[in-house]
Amino acid sequence: MSALEVRALSPDLSGVSLVERPIPMPGPGDVQVRIEAAALGFPDFLMTQGLYQAKPPLPFVPGMECAGVVTALGEEARRHGWREGDRVMAAGLTGCVAQYGVFPAGSVQPLPSPLSFAEGAALRVAYLTAWVSLVRLGRAQAGDWVVVHGAAGGVGLAAVDLARALGLQVIAVTSSDAKLAAVQALYDPAHGLVGPVGIREAVLDLTGGRGADLVYDPVGGDVFDEACRYTAFGGRLLVVGFASGRIPTVGANIPLIKGFSIVGVRAGEYGRRFPDHGREDIAAVQALAEAGRIRPHVHAALPLGEWREAYRGMQERRVVGRTVLLPQA
């Protein structure tokens, strides 16, 4: 089979190439999937450089999530109800940017019927991150004000979509007018801002001086600094990532005086530490997708041979939503 392989860590993708590998075979508790679509996210790009918190041993096949069709399975996986021909989504730290993958049965879920393979591949990681952030750790309630930084990115756009489905009042923050226009056309947030300059004044004005009940921040840097000035008393500033490249710092006196909490979010680790909650979270996201209340946006769906363009789009921050690779195309 064809697969993308990271054989050396490098800043310029020079250690990445398209190779031929044997088709992996499932163990007793595994499901083999013919991968129709594999979604790329910023962590996949960071892993090619060794800059992500998880560092898989070399060489590895990148890709944390995909969608496709079950082609073989072990007996234990069969006893759990999986059958050849099932349309599924699958996830793992690696292994998705290939024509076939093998995944533990517990990391495979049915593909929601309204979604294409490409949309299904882009669902789990981004929307699970948004769900754990807003619902589990943010304790969001209908009517709350939520500011979403990096609203055009993969996890940011998912948060805008999910927050609207939950009845939150969404202020989407992007880095350009063009990206803001794209977000507004896709999910129509209550308000949109281009940051980081002037966000504090605008948020306070929109919320009647109260500030944001929730701030969803996968960006860090300057917009995090601004968020420390407009998060409401009793609010939650959710640290999701540092796409800006700068990990910000804050004096402990700031959240003390202003009365807000800074909460770190690792959705995958949350599910591993609290597996019952993790299963509930995945089921909740699937149910919303099945009901048509949320839908991932695919920026581009490219053949596997165009993987460089897919990574380049992320590197140059041109992607709105997620880019998907099509291994069978």
GROMACS .gro file of C-alpha atoms in nm:
model
  329
    1MET     CA    1   0.000   0.000   0.000
    2SER     CA    2   0.099   0.365  -0.036
    3ALA     CA    3   0.164   0.555   0.285
    4LEU     CA    4   0.325   0.878   0.397
    5GLU     CA    5   0.627   0.812   0.618
    6VAL     CA    6   0.823   1.036   0.852
    7ARG     CA    7   1.169   0.883   0.866
    8ALA     CA    8   1.357   1.188   1.005
    9LEU     CA    9   1.253   1.502   1.192
   10SER     CA   10   1.317   1.825   1.004
   11PRO     CA   11   1.187   2.183   0.979
   12ASP     CA   12   1.118   2.159   0.604
   13LEU     CA   13   0.950   1.817   0.553
   14SER     CA   14   1.274   1.680   0.405
   15GLY     CA   15   1.237   1.375   0.629
   16VAL     CA   16   0.891   1.294   0.491
   17SER     CA   17   0.817   1.090   0.178
   18LEU     CA   18   0.557   0.873   0.010
   19VAL     CA   19   0.656   0.505   0.035
   20GLU     CA   20   0.522   0.154  -0.020
   21ARG     CA   21   0.454  -0.048   0.294
   22PRO     CA   22   0.295  -0.388   0.362
   23ILE     CA   23  -0.076  -0.368   0.438
   24PRO     CA   24  -0.105  -0.397   0.820
   25MET     CA   25  -0.306  -0.694   0.947
   26PRO     CA   26  -0.541  -0.677   1.247
   27GLY     CA   27  -0.478  -0.849   1.577
   28PRO     CA   28  -0.759  -1.009   1.782
   29GLY     CA   29  -0.898  -0.677   1.907
   30ASP     CA   30  -0.822  -0.469   1.599
   31VAL     CA   31  -1.012  -0.336   1.299
   32GLN     CA   32  -0.848  -0.298   0.958
   33VAL     CA   33  -0.980   0.003   0.766
   34ARG     CA   34  -0.945   0.091   0.398
   35ILE     CA   35  -0.883   0.461   0.447
   36GLU     CA   36  -1.085   0.686   0.217
   37ALA     CA   37  -0.994   1.017   0.385
   38ALA     CA   38  -0.734   1.129   0.640
   39ALA     CA   39  -0.760   1.473   0.801
   40LEU     CA   40  -0.448   1.672   0.880
   41GLY     CA   41  -0.419   1.906   1.175
   42PHE     CA   42  -0.149   2.133   1.313
   43PRO     CA   43  -0.022   1.859   1.552
   44ASP     CA   44   0.052   1.642   1.246
   45PHE     CA   45   0.272   1.920   1.109
   46LEU     CA   46   0.447   1.969   1.444
   47MET     CA   47   0.520   1.595   1.469
   48THR     CA   48   0.726   1.607   1.148
   49GLN     CA   49   0.959   1.846   1.335
   50GLY     CA   50   0.952   1.676   1.675
   51LEU     CA   51   0.776   1.979   1.825
   52TYR     CA   52   0.456   1.811   1.943
   53GLN     CA   53   0.423   1.690   2.304
   54ALA     CA   54   0.384   1.331   2.179
   55LYS     CA   55   0.690   1.205   1.990
   56PRO     CA   56   0.629   0.873   1.815
   57PRO     CA   57   0.937   0.662   1.735
   58LEU     CA   58   1.077   0.689   1.384
   59PRO     CA   59   0.980   0.598   1.122
   60PHE     CA   60   0.605   0.653   1.155
   61VAL     CA   61   0.301   0.711   0.937
   62PRO     CA   62   0.147   1.046   1.035
   63GLY     CA   63  -0.222   1.124   1.071
   64MET     CA   64  -0.438   1.121   1.385
   65GLU     CA   65  -0.782   1.063   1.233
   66CYS     CA   66  -0.942   0.913   0.927
   67ALA     CA   67  -1.258   0.761   0.783
   68GLY     CA   68  -1.313   0.461   0.562
   69VAL     CA   69  -1.453   0.110   0.533
   70VAL     CA   70  -1.384  -0.193   0.751
   71THR     CA   71  -1.204  -0.459   0.544
   72ALA     CA   72  -1.090  -0.710   0.808
   73LEU     CA   73  -1.106  -0.757   1.184
   74GLY     CA   74  -1.002  -0.979   1.470
   75GLU     CA   75  -1.244  -1.207   1.650
   76GLU     CA   76  -1.260  -0.991   1.960
   77ALA     CA   77  -1.345  -0.686   1.747
   78ARG     CA   78  -1.611  -0.892   1.569
   79ARG     CA   79  -1.768  -0.983   1.904
   80HIS     CA   80  -1.800  -0.608   1.969
   81GLY     CA   81  -2.027  -0.582   1.667
   82TRP     CA   82  -1.799  -0.462   1.387
   83ARG     CA   83  -1.845  -0.613   1.042
   84GLU     CA   84  -1.668  -0.590   0.707
   85GLY     CA   85  -1.819  -0.310   0.502
   86ASP     CA   86  -1.901  -0.084   0.799
   87ARG     CA   87  -1.838   0.287   0.729
   88VAL     CA   88  -1.631   0.414   1.018
   89MET     CA   89  -1.415   0.686   1.167
   90ALA     CA   90  -1.089   0.590   1.337
   91ALA     CA   91  -0.831   0.774   1.543
   92GLY     CA   92  -0.487   0.724   1.691
   93LEU     CA   93  -0.169   0.918   1.749
   94THR     CA   94  -0.040   0.809   1.407
   95GLY     CA   95  -0.115   0.578   1.116
   96CYS     CA   96  -0.392   0.750   0.919
   97VAL     CA   97  -0.217   0.892   0.611
   98ALA     CA   98  -0.208   0.559   0.429
   99GLN     CA   99  -0.433   0.344   0.213
  100TYR     CA  100  -0.496   0.103   0.501
  101GLY     CA  101  -0.470   0.127   0.877
  102VAL     CA  102  -0.523  -0.098   1.178
  103PHE     CA  103  -0.688   0.046   1.489
  104PRO     CA  104  -0.803  -0.094   1.825
  105ALA     CA  105  -1.178  -0.160   1.813
  106GLY     CA  106  -1.236   0.097   2.089
  107SER     CA  107  -1.090   0.377   1.878
  108VAL     CA  108  -1.330   0.315   1.589
  109GLN     CA  109  -1.679   0.469   1.569
  110PRO     CA  110  -1.959   0.458   1.311
  111LEU     CA  111  -1.946   0.734   1.052
  112PRO     CA  112  -2.248   0.964   1.109
  113SER     CA  113  -2.481   0.918   0.814
  114PRO     CA  114  -2.499   1.289   0.707
  115LEU     CA  115  -2.120   1.310   0.670
  116SER     CA  116  -1.895   1.226   0.377
  117PHE     CA  117  -1.574   1.034   0.439
  118ALA     CA  118  -1.382   1.362   0.420
  119GLU     CA  119  -1.610   1.532   0.675
  120GLY     CA  120  -1.602   1.228   0.901
  121ALA     CA  121  -1.224   1.225   0.897
  122ALA     CA  122  -1.227   1.587   1.019
  123LEU     CA  123  -1.480   1.537   1.300
  124ARG     CA  124  -1.332   1.359   1.595
  125VAL     CA  125  -1.017   1.539   1.708
  126ALA     CA  126  -1.134   1.898   1.655
  127TYR     CA  127  -1.487   1.856   1.786
  128LEU     CA  128  -1.383   1.640   2.078
  129THR     CA  129  -1.133   1.910   2.174
  130ALA     CA  130  -1.409   2.169   2.153
  131TRP     CA  131  -1.652   1.953   2.354
  132VAL     CA  132  -1.409   1.877   2.636
  133SER     CA  133  -1.309   2.244   2.645
  134LEU     CA  134  -1.652   2.404   2.642
  135VAL     CA  135  -1.866   2.142   2.816
  136ARG     CA  136  -1.648   1.932   3.044
  137LEU     CA  137  -1.393   2.187   3.160
  138GLY     CA  138  -1.564   2.514   3.065
  139ARG     CA  139  -1.904   2.416   3.211
  140ALA     CA  140  -2.074   2.617   2.935
  141GLN     CA  141  -2.439   2.711   2.976
  142ALA     CA  142  -2.676   2.828   2.704
  143GLY     CA  143  -2.647   3.206   2.668
  144ASP     CA  144  -2.286   3.227   2.787
  145TRP     CA  145  -2.050   3.451   2.594
  146VAL     CA  146  -1.759   3.261   2.439
  147VAL     CA  147  -1.467   3.415   2.251
  148VAL     CA  148  -1.300   3.173   2.008
  149HIS     CA  149  -0.943   3.262   1.909
  150GLY     CA  150  -0.809   3.125   1.582
  151ALA     CA  151  -1.167   3.077   1.470
  152ALA     CA  152  -1.069   2.987   1.112
  153GLY     CA  153  -0.835   2.704   1.215
  154GLY     CA  154  -0.933   2.339   1.254
  155VAL     CA  155  -1.003   2.333   1.628
  156GLY     CA  156  -1.119   2.697   1.631
  157LEU     CA  157  -1.378   2.651   1.357
  158ALA     CA  158  -1.506   2.337   1.528
  159ALA     CA  159  -1.548   2.536   1.849
  160VAL     CA  160  -1.751   2.803   1.668
  161ASP     CA  161  -1.978   2.537   1.516
  162LEU     CA  162  -2.022   2.347   1.843
  163ALA     CA  163  -2.073   2.660   2.053
  164ARG     CA  164  -2.357   2.770   1.825
  165ALA     CA  165  -2.517   2.425   1.855
  166LEU     CA  166  -2.497   2.457   2.235
  167GLY     CA  167  -2.672   2.794   2.235
  168LEU     CA  168  -2.370   3.004   2.327
  169GLN     CA  169  -2.316   3.362   2.210
  170VAL     CA  170  -2.006   3.335   1.993
  171ILE     CA  171  -1.746   3.602   1.924
  172ALA     CA  172  -1.512   3.465   1.656
  173VAL     CA  173  -1.160   3.612   1.642
  174THR     CA  174  -0.941   3.565   1.334
  175SER     CA  175  -0.614   3.706   1.202
  176SER     CA  176  -0.756   3.863   0.884
  177ASP     CA  177  -1.074   4.003   0.733
  178ALA     CA  178  -1.073   3.728   0.468
  179LYS     CA  179  -1.068   3.452   0.730
  180LEU     CA  180  -1.337   3.626   0.931
  181ALA     CA  181  -1.558   3.647   0.623
  182ALA     CA  182  -1.508   3.274   0.565
  183VAL     CA  183  -1.605   3.188   0.924
  184GLN     CA  184  -1.912   3.410   0.907
  185ALA     CA  185  -2.023   3.253   0.579
  186LEU     CA  186  -1.985   2.900   0.718
  187TYR     CA  187  -2.125   2.923   1.071
  188ASP     CA  188  -2.257   3.278   1.122
  189PRO     CA  189  -2.126   3.354   1.473
  190ALA     CA  190  -2.302   3.626   1.668
  191HIS     CA  191  -2.005   3.860   1.623
  192GLY     CA  192  -1.665   3.858   1.455
  193LEU     CA  193  -1.341   4.040   1.530
  194VAL     CA  194  -0.998   4.062   1.372
  195GLY     CA  195  -0.730   4.057   1.640
  196PRO     CA  196  -0.532   4.102   1.842
  197VAL     CA  197  -0.553   4.485   1.855
  198GLY     CA  198  -0.874   4.617   2.005
  199ILE     CA  199  -1.025   4.284   2.110
  200ARG     CA  200  -1.054   4.380   2.477
  201GLU     CA  201  -1.256   4.693   2.409
  202ALA     CA  202  -1.478   4.517   2.156
  203VAL     CA  203  -1.551   4.219   2.382
  204LEU     CA  204  -1.635   4.440   2.677
  205ASP     CA  205  -1.861   4.650   2.456
  206LEU     CA  206  -2.042   4.347   2.313
  207THR     CA  207  -2.094   4.190   2.655
  208GLY     CA  208  -2.214   4.508   2.825
  209GLY     CA  209  -1.894   4.540   3.024
  210ARG     CA  210  -1.912   4.191   3.172
  211GLY     CA  211  -1.648   4.022   2.959
  212ALA     CA  212  -1.637   3.669   2.823
  213ASP     CA  213  -1.763   3.376   3.028
  214LEU     CA  214  -1.539   3.147   2.823
  215VAL     CA  215  -1.232   3.207   2.610
  216TYR     CA  216  -1.124   2.922   2.381
  217ASP     CA  217  -0.758   2.978   2.294
  218PRO     CA  218  -0.562   2.748   2.061
  219VAL     CA  219  -0.337   3.042   1.961
  220GLY     CA  220  -0.152   3.178   2.264
  221GLY     CA  221   0.075   3.479   2.215
  222ASP     CA  222  -0.080   3.824   2.196
  223VAL     CA  223  -0.443   3.712   2.194
  224PHE     CA  224  -0.391   3.522   2.520
  225ASP     CA  225  -0.246   3.837   2.674
  226GLU     CA  226  -0.556   4.029   2.564
  227ALA     CA  227  -0.786   3.756   2.697
  228CYS     CA  228  -0.645   3.805   3.047
  229ARG     CA  229  -0.791   4.156   3.028
  230TYR     CA  230  -1.143   4.068   2.915
  231THR     CA  231  -1.228   3.731   3.071
  232ALA     CA  232  -1.522   3.786   3.306
  233PHE     CA  233  -1.508   3.746   3.683
  234GLY     CA  234  -1.574   3.376   3.735
  235GLY     CA  235  -1.489   3.308   3.371
  236ARG     CA  236  -1.270   3.034   3.227
  237LEU     CA  237  -0.975   3.096   2.994
  238LEU     CA  238  -0.924   2.762   2.814
  239VAL     CA  239  -0.565   2.697   2.700
  240VAL     CA  240  -0.590   2.466   2.397
  241GLY     CA  241  -0.261   2.531   2.215
  242PHE     CA  242  -0.002   2.776   2.091
  243ALA     CA  243  -0.044   2.806   1.715
  244SER     CA  244   0.106   3.156   1.726
  245GLY     CA  245   0.439   3.002   1.823
  246ARG     CA  246   0.469   3.197   2.150
  247ILE     CA  247   0.379   3.030   2.478
  248PRO     CA  248   0.248   3.317   2.691
  249THR     CA  249   0.301   3.371   3.062
  250VAL     CA  250   0.084   3.550   3.315
  251GLY     CA  251   0.147   3.669   3.669
  252ALA     CA  252  -0.060   3.481   3.928
  253ASN     CA  253  -0.192   3.814   4.055
  254ILE     CA  254  -0.390   3.869   3.732
  255PRO     CA  255  -0.635   3.577   3.764
  256LEU     CA  256  -0.645   3.642   4.139
  257ILE     CA  257  -0.746   4.006   4.108
  258LYS     CA  258  -0.974   3.956   3.808
  259GLY     CA  259  -1.131   3.638   3.947
  260PHE     CA  260  -1.104   3.406   3.648
  261SER     CA  261  -0.960   3.058   3.600
  262ILE     CA  262  -0.695   2.944   3.350
  263VAL     CA  263  -0.771   2.586   3.247
  264GLY     CA  264  -0.542   2.361   3.044
  265VAL     CA  265  -0.715   2.137   2.790
  266ARG     CA  266  -0.584   1.804   2.660
  267ALA     CA  267  -0.892   1.631   2.528
  268GLY     CA  268  -0.719   1.304   2.442
  269GLU     CA  269  -0.550   1.278   2.781
  270TYR     CA  270  -0.879   1.367   2.951
  271GLY     CA  271  -1.044   1.071   2.780
  272ARG     CA  272  -0.760   0.838   2.877
  273ARG     CA  273  -0.774   0.941   3.243
  274PHE     CA  274  -1.154   0.938   3.258
  275PRO     CA  275  -1.255   0.669   3.005
  276ASP     CA  276  -1.624   0.673   3.097
  277HIS     CA  277  -1.637   1.048   3.031
  278GLY     CA  278  -1.433   0.996   2.715
  279ARG     CA  279  -1.688   0.751   2.574
  280GLU     CA  280  -1.971   0.986   2.668
  281ASP     CA  281  -1.796   1.279   2.500
  282ILE     CA  282  -1.740   1.091   2.175
  283ALA     CA  283  -2.102   0.971   2.178
  284ALA     CA  284  -2.226   1.328   2.232
  285VAL     CA  285  -2.026   1.462   1.936
  286GLN     CA  286  -2.146   1.175   1.715
  287ALA     CA  287  -2.508   1.236   1.815
  288LEU     CA  288  -2.485   1.604   1.724
  289ALA     CA  289  -2.333   1.515   1.386
  290GLU     CA  290  -2.594   1.246   1.323
  291ALA     CA  291  -2.868   1.500   1.396
  292GLY     CA  292  -2.713   1.750   1.154
  293ARG     CA  293  -2.645   2.007   1.427
  294ILE     CA  294  -2.270   2.019   1.362
  295ARG     CA  295  -2.075   1.961   1.040
  296PRO     CA  296  -1.697   1.991   0.986
  297HIS     CA  297  -1.573   2.214   0.708
  298VAL     CA  298  -1.323   2.062   0.464
  299HIS     CA  299  -1.100   2.333   0.320
  300ALA     CA  300  -0.958   2.101   0.053
  301ALA     CA  301  -0.960   1.729  -0.026
  302LEU     CA  302  -0.639   1.633  -0.207
  303PRO     CA  303  -0.500   1.308  -0.348
  304LEU     CA  304  -0.231   1.147  -0.135
  305GLY     CA  305   0.033   1.246  -0.390
  306GLU     CA  306  -0.035   1.614  -0.312
  307TRP     CA  307   0.061   1.578   0.054
  308ARG     CA  308   0.321   1.854   0.029
  309GLU     CA  309   0.055   2.107  -0.070
  310ALA     CA  310  -0.159   1.993   0.224
  311TYR     CA  311   0.123   2.049   0.472
  312ARG     CA  312   0.226   2.373   0.303
  313GLY     CA  313  -0.125   2.511   0.346
  314MET     CA  314  -0.106   2.452   0.721
  315GLN     CA  315   0.245   2.594   0.744
  316GLU     CA  316   0.140   2.910   0.561
  317ARG     CA  317  -0.184   2.934   0.762
  318ARG     CA  318  -0.404   2.936   0.452
  319VAL     CA  319  -0.640   2.664   0.569
  320VAL     CA  320  -0.992   2.742   0.691
  321GLY     CA  321  -1.109   2.432   0.877
  322ARG     CA  322  -0.929   2.111   0.782
  323THR     CA  323  -0.738   1.979   0.482
  324VAL     CA  324  -0.803   1.613   0.400
  325LEU     CA  325  -0.590   1.366   0.203
  326LEU     CA  326  -0.759   1.096  -0.008
  327PRO     CA  327  -0.535   0.784  -0.006
  328GLN     CA  328  -0.747   0.591  -0.258
  329ALA     CA  329  -0.767   0.873  -0.515
   0.00000   0.00000   0.00000
